[in-house]
PDB file of C-alpha atoms and ligand atoms in Angstrom:
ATOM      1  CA  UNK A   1      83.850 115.113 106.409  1.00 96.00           C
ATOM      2  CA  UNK A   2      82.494 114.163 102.782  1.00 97.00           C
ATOM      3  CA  UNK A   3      79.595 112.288 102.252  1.00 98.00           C
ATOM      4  CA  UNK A   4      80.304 108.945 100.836  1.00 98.00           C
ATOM      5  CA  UNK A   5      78.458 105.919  99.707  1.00 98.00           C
ATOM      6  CA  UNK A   6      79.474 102.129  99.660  1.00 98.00           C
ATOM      7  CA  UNK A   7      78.035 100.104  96.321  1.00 98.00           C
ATOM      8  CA  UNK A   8      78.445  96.548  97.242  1.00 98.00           C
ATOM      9  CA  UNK A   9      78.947  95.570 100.887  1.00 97.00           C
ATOM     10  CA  UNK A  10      81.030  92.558 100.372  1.00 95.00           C
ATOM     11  CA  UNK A  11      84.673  92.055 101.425  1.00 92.00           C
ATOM     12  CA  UNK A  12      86.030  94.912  99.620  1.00 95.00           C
ATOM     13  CA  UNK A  13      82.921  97.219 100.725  1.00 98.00           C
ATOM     14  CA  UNK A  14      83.399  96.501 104.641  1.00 98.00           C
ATOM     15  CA  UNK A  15      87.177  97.488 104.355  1.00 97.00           C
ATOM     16  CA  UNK A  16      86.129 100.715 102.872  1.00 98.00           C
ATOM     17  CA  UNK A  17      83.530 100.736 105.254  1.00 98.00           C
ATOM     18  CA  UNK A  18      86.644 100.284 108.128  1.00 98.00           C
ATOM     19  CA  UNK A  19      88.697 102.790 106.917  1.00 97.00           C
ATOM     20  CA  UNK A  20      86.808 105.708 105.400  1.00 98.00           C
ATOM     21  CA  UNK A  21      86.837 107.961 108.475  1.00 98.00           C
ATOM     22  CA  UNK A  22      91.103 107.680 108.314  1.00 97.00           C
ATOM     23  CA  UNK A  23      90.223 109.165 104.858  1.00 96.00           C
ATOM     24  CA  UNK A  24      87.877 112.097 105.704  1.00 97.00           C
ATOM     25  CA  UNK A  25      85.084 110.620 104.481  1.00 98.00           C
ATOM     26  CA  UNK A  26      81.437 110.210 106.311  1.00 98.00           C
ATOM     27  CA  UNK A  27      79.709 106.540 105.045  1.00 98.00           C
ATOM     28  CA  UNK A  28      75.874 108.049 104.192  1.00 98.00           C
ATOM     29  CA  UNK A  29      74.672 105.389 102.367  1.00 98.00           C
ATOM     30  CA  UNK A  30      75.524 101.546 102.325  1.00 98.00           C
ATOM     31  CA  UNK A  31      74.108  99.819  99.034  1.00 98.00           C
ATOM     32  CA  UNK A  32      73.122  96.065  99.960  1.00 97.00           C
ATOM     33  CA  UNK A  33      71.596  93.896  98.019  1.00 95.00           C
ATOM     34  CA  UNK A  34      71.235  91.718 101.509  1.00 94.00           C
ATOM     35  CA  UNK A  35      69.536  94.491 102.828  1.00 96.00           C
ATOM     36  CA  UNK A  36      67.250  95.564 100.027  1.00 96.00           C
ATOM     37  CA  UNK A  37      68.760  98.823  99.025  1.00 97.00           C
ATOM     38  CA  UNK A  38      69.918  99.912  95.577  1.00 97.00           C
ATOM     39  CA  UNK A  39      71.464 102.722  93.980  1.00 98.00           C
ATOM     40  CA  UNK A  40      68.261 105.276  93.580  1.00 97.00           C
ATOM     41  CA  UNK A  41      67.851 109.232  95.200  1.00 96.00           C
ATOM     42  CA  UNK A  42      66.176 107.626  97.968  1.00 96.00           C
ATOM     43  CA  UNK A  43      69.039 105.235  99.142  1.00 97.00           C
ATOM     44  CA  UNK A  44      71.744 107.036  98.516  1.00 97.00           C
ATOM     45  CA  UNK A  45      71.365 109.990 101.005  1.00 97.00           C
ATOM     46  CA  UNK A  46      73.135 113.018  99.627  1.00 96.00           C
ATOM     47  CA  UNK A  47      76.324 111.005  98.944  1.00 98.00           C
ATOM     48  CA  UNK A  48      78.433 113.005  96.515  1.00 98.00           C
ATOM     49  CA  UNK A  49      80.933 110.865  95.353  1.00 98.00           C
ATOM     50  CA  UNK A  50      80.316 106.826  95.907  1.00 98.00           C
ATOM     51  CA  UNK A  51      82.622 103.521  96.002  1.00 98.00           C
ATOM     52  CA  UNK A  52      81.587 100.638  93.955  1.00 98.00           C
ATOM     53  CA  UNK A  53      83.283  97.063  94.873  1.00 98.00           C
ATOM     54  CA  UNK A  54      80.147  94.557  93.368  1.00 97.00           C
ATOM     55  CA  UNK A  55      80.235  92.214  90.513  1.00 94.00           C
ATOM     56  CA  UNK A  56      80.913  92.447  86.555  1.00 91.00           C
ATOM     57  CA  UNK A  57      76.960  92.285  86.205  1.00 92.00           C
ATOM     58  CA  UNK A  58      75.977  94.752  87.912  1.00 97.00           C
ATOM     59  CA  UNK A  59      78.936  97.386  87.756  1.00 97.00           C
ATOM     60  CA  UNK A  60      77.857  99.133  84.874  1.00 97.00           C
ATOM     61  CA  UNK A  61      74.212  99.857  85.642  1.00 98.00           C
ATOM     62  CA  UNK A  62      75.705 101.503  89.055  1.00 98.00           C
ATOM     63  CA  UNK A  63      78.231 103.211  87.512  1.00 98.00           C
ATOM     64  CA  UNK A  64      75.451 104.760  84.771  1.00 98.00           C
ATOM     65  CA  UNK A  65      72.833 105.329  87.784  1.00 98.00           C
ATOM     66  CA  UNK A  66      75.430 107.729  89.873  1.00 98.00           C
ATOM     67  CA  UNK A  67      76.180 109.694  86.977  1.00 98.00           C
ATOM     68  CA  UNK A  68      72.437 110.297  86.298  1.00 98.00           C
ATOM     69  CA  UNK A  69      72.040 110.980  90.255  1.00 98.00           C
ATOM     70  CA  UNK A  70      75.253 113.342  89.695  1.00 98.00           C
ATOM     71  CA  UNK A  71      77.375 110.949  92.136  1.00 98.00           C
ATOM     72  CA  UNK A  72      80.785 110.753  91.496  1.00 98.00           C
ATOM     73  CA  UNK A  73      82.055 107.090  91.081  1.00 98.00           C
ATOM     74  CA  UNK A  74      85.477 104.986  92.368  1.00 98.00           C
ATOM     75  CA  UNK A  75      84.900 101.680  90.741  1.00 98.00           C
ATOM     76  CA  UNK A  76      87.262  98.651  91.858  1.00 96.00           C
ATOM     77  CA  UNK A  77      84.831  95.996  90.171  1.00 96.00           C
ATOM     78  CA  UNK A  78      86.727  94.403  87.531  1.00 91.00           C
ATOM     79  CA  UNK A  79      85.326  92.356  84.563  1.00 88.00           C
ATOM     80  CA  UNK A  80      83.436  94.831  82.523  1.00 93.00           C
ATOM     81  CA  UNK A  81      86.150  96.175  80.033  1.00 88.00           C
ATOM     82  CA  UNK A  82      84.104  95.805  77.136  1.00 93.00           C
ATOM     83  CA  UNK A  83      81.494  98.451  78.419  1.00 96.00           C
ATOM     84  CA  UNK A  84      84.551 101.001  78.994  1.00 96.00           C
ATOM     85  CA  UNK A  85      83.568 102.701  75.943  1.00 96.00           C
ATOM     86  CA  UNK A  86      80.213 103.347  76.542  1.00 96.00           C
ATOM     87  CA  UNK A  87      80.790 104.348  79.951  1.00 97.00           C
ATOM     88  CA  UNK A  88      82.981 107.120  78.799  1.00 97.00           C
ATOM     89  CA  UNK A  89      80.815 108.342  76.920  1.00 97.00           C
ATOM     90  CA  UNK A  90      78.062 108.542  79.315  1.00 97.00           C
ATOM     91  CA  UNK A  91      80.671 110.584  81.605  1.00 98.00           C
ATOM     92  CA  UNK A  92      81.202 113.401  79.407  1.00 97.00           C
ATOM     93  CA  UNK A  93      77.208 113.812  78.632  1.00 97.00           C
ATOM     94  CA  UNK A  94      76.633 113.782  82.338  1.00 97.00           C
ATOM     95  CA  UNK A  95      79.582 115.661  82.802  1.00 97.00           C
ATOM     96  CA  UNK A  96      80.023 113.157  85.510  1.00 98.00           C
ATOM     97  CA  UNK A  97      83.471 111.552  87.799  1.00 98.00           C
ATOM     98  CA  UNK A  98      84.863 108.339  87.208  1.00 98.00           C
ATOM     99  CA  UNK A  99      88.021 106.405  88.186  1.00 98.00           C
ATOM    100  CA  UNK A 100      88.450 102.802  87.576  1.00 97.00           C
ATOM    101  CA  UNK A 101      91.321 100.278  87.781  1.00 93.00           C
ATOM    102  CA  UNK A 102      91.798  96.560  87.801  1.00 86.00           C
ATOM    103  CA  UNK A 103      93.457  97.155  90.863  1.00 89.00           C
ATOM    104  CA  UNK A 104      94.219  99.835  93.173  1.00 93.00           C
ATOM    105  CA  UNK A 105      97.361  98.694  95.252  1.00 90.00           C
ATOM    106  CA  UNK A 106      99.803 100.758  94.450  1.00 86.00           C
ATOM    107  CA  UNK A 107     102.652  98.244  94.474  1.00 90.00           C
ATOM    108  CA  UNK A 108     100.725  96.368  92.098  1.00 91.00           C
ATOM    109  CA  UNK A 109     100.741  99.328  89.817  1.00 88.00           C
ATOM    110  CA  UNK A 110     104.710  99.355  90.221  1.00 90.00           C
ATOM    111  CA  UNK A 111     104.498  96.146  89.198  1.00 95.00           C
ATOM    112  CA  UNK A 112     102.896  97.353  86.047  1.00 94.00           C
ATOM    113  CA  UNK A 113     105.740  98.893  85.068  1.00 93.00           C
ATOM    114  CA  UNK A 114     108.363  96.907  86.367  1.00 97.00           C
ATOM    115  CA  UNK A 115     106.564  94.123  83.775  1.00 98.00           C
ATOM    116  CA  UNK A 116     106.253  96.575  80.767  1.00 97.00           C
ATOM    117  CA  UNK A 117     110.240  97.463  81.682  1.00 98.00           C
ATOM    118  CA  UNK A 118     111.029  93.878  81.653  1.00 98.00           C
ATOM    119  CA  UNK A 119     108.350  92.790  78.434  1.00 98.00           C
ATOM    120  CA  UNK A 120     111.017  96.047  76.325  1.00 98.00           C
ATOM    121  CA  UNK A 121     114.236  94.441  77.473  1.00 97.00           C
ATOM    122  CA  UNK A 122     113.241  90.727  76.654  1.00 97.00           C
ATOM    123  CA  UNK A 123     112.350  92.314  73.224  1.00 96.00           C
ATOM    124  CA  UNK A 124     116.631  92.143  72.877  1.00 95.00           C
ATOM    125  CA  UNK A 125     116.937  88.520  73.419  1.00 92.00           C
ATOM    126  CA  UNK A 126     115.433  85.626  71.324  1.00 90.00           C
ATOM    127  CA  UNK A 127     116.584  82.968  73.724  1.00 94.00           C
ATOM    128  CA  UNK A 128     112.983  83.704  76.570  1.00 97.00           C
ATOM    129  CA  UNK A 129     109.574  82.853  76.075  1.00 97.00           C
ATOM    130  CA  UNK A 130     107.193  84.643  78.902  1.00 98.00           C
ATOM    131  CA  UNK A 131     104.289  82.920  80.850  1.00 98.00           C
ATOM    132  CA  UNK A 132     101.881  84.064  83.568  1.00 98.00           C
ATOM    133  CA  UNK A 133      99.804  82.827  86.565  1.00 98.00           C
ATOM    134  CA  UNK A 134      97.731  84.346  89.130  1.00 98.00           C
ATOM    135  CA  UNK A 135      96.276  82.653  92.415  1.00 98.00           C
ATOM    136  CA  UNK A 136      93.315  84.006  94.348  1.00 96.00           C
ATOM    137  CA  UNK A 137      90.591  82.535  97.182  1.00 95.00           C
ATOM    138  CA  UNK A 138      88.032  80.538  96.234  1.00 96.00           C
ATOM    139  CA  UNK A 139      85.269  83.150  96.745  1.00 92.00           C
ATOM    140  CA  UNK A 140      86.412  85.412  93.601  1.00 90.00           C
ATOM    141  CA  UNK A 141      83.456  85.225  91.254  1.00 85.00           C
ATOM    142  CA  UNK A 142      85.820  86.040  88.004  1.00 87.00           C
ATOM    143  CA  UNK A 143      88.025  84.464  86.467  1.00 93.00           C
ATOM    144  CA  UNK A 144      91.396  85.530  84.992  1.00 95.00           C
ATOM    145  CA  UNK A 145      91.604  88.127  87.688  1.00 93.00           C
ATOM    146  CA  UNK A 146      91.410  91.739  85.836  1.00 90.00           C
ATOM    147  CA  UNK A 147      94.691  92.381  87.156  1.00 92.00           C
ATOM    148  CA  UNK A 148      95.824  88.767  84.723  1.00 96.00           C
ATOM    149  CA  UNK A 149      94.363  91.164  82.097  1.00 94.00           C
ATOM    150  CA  UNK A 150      95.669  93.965  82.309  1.00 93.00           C
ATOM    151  CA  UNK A 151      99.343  91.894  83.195  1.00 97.00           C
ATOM    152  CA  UNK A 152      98.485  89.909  79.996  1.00 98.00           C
ATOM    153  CA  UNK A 153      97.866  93.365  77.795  1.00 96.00           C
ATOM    154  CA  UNK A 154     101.031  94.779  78.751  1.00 97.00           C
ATOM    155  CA  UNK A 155     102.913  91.988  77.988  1.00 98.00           C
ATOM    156  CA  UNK A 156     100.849  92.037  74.443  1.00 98.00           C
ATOM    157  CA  UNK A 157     101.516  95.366  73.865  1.00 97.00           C
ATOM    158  CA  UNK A 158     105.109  95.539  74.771  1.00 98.00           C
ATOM    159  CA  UNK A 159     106.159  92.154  73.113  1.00 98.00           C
ATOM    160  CA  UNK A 160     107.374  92.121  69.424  1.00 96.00           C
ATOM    161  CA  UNK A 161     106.711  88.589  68.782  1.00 96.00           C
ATOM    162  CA  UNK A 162     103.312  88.156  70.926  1.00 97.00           C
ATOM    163  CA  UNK A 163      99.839  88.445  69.360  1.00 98.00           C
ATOM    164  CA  UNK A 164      97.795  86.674  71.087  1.00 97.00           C
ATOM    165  CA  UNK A 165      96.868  85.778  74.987  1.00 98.00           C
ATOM    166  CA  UNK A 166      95.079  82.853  76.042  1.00 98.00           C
ATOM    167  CA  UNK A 167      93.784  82.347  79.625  1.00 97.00           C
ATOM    168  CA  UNK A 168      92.048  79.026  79.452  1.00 93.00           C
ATOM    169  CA  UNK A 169      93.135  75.303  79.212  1.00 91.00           C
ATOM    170  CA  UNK A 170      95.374  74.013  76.387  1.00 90.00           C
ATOM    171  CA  UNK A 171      94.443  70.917  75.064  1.00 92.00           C
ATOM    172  CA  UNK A 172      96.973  71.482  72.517  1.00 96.00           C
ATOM    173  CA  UNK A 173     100.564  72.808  71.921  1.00 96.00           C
ATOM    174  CA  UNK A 174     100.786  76.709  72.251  1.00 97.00           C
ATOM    175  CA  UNK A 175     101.603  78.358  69.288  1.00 97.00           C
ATOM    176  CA  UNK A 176     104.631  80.436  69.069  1.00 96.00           C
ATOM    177  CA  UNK A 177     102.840  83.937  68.730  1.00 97.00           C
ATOM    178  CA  UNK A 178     100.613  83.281  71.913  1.00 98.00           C
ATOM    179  CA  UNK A 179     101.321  84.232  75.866  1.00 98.00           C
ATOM    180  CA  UNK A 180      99.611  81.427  78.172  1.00 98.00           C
ATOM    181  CA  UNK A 181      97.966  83.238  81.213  1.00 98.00           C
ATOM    182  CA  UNK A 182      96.313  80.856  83.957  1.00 98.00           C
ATOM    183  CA  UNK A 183      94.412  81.007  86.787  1.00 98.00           C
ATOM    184  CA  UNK A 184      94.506  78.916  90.192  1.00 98.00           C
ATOM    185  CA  UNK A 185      91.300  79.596  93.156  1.00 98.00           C
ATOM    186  CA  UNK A 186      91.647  78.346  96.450  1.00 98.00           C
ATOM    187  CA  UNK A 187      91.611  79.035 100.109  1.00 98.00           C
ATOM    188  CA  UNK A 188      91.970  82.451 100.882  1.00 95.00           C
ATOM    189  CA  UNK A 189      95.018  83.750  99.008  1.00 96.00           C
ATOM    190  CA  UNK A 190      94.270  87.800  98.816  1.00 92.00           C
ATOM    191  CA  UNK A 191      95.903  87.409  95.324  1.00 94.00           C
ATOM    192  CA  UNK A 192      99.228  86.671  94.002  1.00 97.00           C
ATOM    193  CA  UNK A 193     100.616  87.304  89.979  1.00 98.00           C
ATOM    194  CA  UNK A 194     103.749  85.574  88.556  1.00 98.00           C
ATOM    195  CA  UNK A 195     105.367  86.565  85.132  1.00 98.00           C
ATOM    196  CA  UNK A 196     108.057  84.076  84.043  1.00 98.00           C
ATOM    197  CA  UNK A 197     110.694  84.477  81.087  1.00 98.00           C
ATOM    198  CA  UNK A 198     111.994  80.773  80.558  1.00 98.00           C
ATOM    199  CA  UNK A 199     115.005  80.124  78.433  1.00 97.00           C
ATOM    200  CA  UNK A 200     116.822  77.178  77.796  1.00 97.00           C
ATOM    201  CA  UNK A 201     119.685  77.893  80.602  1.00 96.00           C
ATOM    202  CA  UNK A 202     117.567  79.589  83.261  1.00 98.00           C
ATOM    203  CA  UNK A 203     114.079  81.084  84.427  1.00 98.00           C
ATOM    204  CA  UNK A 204     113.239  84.905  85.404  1.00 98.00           C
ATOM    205  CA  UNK A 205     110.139  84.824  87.354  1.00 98.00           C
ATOM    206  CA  UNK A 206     108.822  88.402  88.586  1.00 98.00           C
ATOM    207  CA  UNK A 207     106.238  87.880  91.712  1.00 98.00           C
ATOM    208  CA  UNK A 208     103.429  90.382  93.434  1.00 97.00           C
ATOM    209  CA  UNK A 209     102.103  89.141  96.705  1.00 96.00           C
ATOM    210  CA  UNK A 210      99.173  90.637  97.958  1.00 92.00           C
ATOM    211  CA  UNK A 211      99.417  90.694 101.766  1.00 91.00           C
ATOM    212  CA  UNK A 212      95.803  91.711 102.990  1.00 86.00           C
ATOM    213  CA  UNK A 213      93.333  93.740 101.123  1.00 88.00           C
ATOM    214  CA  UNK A 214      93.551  96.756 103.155  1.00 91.00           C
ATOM    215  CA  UNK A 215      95.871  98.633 100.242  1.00 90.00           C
ATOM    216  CA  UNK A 216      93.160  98.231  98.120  1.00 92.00           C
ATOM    217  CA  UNK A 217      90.242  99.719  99.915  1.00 95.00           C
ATOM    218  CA  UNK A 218      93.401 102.593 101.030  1.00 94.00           C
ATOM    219  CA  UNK A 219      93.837 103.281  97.436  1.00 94.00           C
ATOM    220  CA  UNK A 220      89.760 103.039  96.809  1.00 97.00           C
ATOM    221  CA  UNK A 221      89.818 106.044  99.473  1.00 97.00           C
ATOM    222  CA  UNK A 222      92.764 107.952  98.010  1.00 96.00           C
ATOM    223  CA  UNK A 223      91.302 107.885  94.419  1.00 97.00           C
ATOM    224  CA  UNK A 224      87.747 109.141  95.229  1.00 98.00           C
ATOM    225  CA  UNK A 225      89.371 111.857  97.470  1.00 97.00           C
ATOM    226  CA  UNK A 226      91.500 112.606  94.144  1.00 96.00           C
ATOM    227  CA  UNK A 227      87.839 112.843  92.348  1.00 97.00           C
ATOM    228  CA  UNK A 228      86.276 115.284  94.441  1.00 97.00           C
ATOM    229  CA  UNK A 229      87.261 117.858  92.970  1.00 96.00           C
ATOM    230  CA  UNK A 230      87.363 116.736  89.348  1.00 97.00           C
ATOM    231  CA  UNK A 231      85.583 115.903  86.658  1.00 97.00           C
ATOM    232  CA  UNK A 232      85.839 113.042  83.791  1.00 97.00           C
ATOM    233  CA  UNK A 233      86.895 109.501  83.338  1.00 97.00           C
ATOM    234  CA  UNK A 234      90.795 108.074  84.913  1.00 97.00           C
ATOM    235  CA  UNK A 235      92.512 104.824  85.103  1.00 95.00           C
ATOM    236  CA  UNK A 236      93.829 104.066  89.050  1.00 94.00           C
ATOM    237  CA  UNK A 237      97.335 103.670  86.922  1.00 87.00           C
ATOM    238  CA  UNK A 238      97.697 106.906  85.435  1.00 88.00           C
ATOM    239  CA  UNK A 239      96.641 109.149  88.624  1.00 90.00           C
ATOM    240  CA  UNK A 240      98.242 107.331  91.431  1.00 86.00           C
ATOM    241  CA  UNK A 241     101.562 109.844  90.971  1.00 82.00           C
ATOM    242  CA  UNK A 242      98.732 112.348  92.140  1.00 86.00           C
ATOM    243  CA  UNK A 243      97.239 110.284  95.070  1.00 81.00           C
TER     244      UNK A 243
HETATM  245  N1  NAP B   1      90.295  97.184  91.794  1.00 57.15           N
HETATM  246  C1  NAP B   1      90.755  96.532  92.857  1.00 57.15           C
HETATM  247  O1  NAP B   1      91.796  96.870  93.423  1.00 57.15           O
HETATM  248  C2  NAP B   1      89.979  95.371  93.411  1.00 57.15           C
HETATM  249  C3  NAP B   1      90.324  94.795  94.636  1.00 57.15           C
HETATM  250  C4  NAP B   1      89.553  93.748  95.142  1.00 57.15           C
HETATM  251  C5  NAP B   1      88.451  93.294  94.454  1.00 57.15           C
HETATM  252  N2  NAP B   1      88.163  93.858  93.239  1.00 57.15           N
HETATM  253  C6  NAP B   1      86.964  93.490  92.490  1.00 57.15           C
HETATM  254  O2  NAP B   1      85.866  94.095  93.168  1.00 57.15           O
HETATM  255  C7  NAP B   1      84.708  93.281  93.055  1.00 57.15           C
HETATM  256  C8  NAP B   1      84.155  92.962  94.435  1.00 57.15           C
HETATM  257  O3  NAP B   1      85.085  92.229  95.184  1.00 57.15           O
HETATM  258  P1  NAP B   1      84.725  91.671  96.651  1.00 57.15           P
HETATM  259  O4  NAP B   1      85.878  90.825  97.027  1.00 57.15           O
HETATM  260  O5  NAP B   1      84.304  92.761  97.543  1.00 57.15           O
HETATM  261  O6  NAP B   1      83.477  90.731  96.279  1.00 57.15           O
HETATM  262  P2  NAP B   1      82.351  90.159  97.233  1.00 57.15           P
HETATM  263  O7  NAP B   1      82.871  89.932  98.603  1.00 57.15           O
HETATM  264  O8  NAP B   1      81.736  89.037  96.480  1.00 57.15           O
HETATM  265  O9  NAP B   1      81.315  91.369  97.336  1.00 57.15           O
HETATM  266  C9  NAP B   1      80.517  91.784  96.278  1.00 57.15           C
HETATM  267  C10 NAP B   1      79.288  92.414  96.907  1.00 57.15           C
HETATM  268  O10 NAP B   1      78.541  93.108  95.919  1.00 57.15           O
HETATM  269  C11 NAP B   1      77.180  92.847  96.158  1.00 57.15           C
HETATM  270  N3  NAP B   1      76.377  93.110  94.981  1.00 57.15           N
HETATM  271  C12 NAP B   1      76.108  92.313  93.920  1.00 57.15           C
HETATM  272  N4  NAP B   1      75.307  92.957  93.038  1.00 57.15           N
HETATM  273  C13 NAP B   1      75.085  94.192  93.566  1.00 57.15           C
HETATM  274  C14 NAP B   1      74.349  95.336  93.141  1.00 57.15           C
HETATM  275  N5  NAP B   1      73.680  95.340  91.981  1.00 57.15           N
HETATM  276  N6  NAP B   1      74.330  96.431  93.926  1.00 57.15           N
HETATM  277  C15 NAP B   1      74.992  96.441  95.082  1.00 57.15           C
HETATM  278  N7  NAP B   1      75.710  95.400  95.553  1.00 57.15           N
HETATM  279  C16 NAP B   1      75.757  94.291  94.794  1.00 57.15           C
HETATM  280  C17 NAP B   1      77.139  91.404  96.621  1.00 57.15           C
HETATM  281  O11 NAP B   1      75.944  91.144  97.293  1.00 57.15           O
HETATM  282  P3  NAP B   1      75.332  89.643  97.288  1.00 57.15           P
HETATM  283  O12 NAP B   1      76.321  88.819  98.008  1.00 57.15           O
HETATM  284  O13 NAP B   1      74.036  89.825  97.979  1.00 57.15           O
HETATM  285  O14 NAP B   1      75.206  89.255  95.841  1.00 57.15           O
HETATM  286  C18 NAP B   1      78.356  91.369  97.545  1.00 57.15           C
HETATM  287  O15 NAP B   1      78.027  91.799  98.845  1.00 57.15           O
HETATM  288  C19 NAP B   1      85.149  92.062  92.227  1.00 57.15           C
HETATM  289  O16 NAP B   1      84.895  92.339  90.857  1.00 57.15           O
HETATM  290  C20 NAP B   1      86.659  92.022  92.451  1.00 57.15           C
HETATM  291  O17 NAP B   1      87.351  91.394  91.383  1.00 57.15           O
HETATM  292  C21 NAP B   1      88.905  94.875  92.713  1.00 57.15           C
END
């Protein structure tokens, strides 16, 4: 068994929690801010690789504390893009382990390309504009859901006449050159993202339904199995043909 250590015992860190023995893996450590531990030599307990599933504010300075202590890192929290840079760096002068992903289901990373498939073939046809939504519980602490990013950036990237994406309210007409993304919490949904291309005759709308979280504490597992024996930084979308 490997030794393995849960950052963040929330939903996503139980489920790990649940399933990390299927996986191989030995929980040594189980970082709680409930419980008054924290990511230091002391609390961590030999762990050699950990899973981190906490908040955008706190991700980071987890992340950087693991590569210092020479843990290797699976990080599921989403929110904290804009650090990506930094972090990067501060795996290749550690010569540290990192994968992170807005999300780690693999159908959800099918649906990734299914979206950047559809995004080049609506490129051929004038007549569609695209929109997206995304609905998740009411407990999710961010808001779009990284996933509604990284759905959004695809589209961006892939779309001729798209420049811009904007995720809040419109109190005014979209412009022509902008993709409206929005987001809807309630109850319990585990997650759900819709892209529609609407034309004048008819409407395209391409769905992902989340069932239960499980595939995304599975995939958690699979990646930092994956990182064991490697070293540097990966995106859950470009290794999952490996996992
Ligand atoms: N990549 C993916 O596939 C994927 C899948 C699901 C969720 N997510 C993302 O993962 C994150 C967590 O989701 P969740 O549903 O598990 O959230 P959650 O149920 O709110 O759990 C977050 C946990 O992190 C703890 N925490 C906060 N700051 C911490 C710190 N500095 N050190 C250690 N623990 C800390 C919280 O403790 P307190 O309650 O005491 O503050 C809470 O127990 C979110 O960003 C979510 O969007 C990603």
């Amino acid at each position: 068994m490997r030794k393995l250590a849960i950052i963040g015992y929330g939903q996503m860190g139980k489920l790990v929690d649940e399933l990390a023995g299927d996986y191989g893996f030995e929980i040594v450590s189980r970082i709680d801010p409930q419980k008054g531990t924290e990511v230091c030599a002391g609390d961590m307990n030999g762990a050699e690789i950990a899973i981190e599933f906490t908040e955008p504010g706190a991700a980071v300075n987890n992340i950087r504390k693991c590569l210092e202590l020479g843990i290797k890192v699976v990080c599921g929290t989403t929110g904290w893009n804009d650090k990506l840079e930094e972090i990067i760096k501060e795996v290749t002068k550690h010569k540290g382990a990192l994968v992170y992903g807005s999300n780690f289901s693999p159908g959800m990373n099918l649906f990734y390309k299914i979206v950047e498939s559809a995004a080049e073939i609506m490129n051929h046809s004038e007549d569609y504009d695209v929109y997206g939504y995304e609905l998740h519980h009411r407990h999710k602490k961010d808001s779009p859901s990284g996933t509604a990013k990284q759905l959004a950036q695809i589209l961006l990237s892939k779309l001729k006449n798209k420049e811009q994406v904007v995720y809040e309210c419109l109190e005014r007409k979209r412009t022509d050159k902008e993709i409206h993304f929005a987001s809807v919490r309630g109850g319990e949904i585990p997650g759900e993202h819709i892209i529609g291309f609407d034309s004048a005759f008819d409407s395209i709308e391409l769905k992902h339904v989340a069932r239960n979280r499980k595939g995304l504490a599975a995939g958690a597992l699979q990646a930092a199995w994956f990182l064991l024996s490697r070293q540097g930084c990966y995106n859950f979308r470009d290794i999952l043909g490996e996992l």
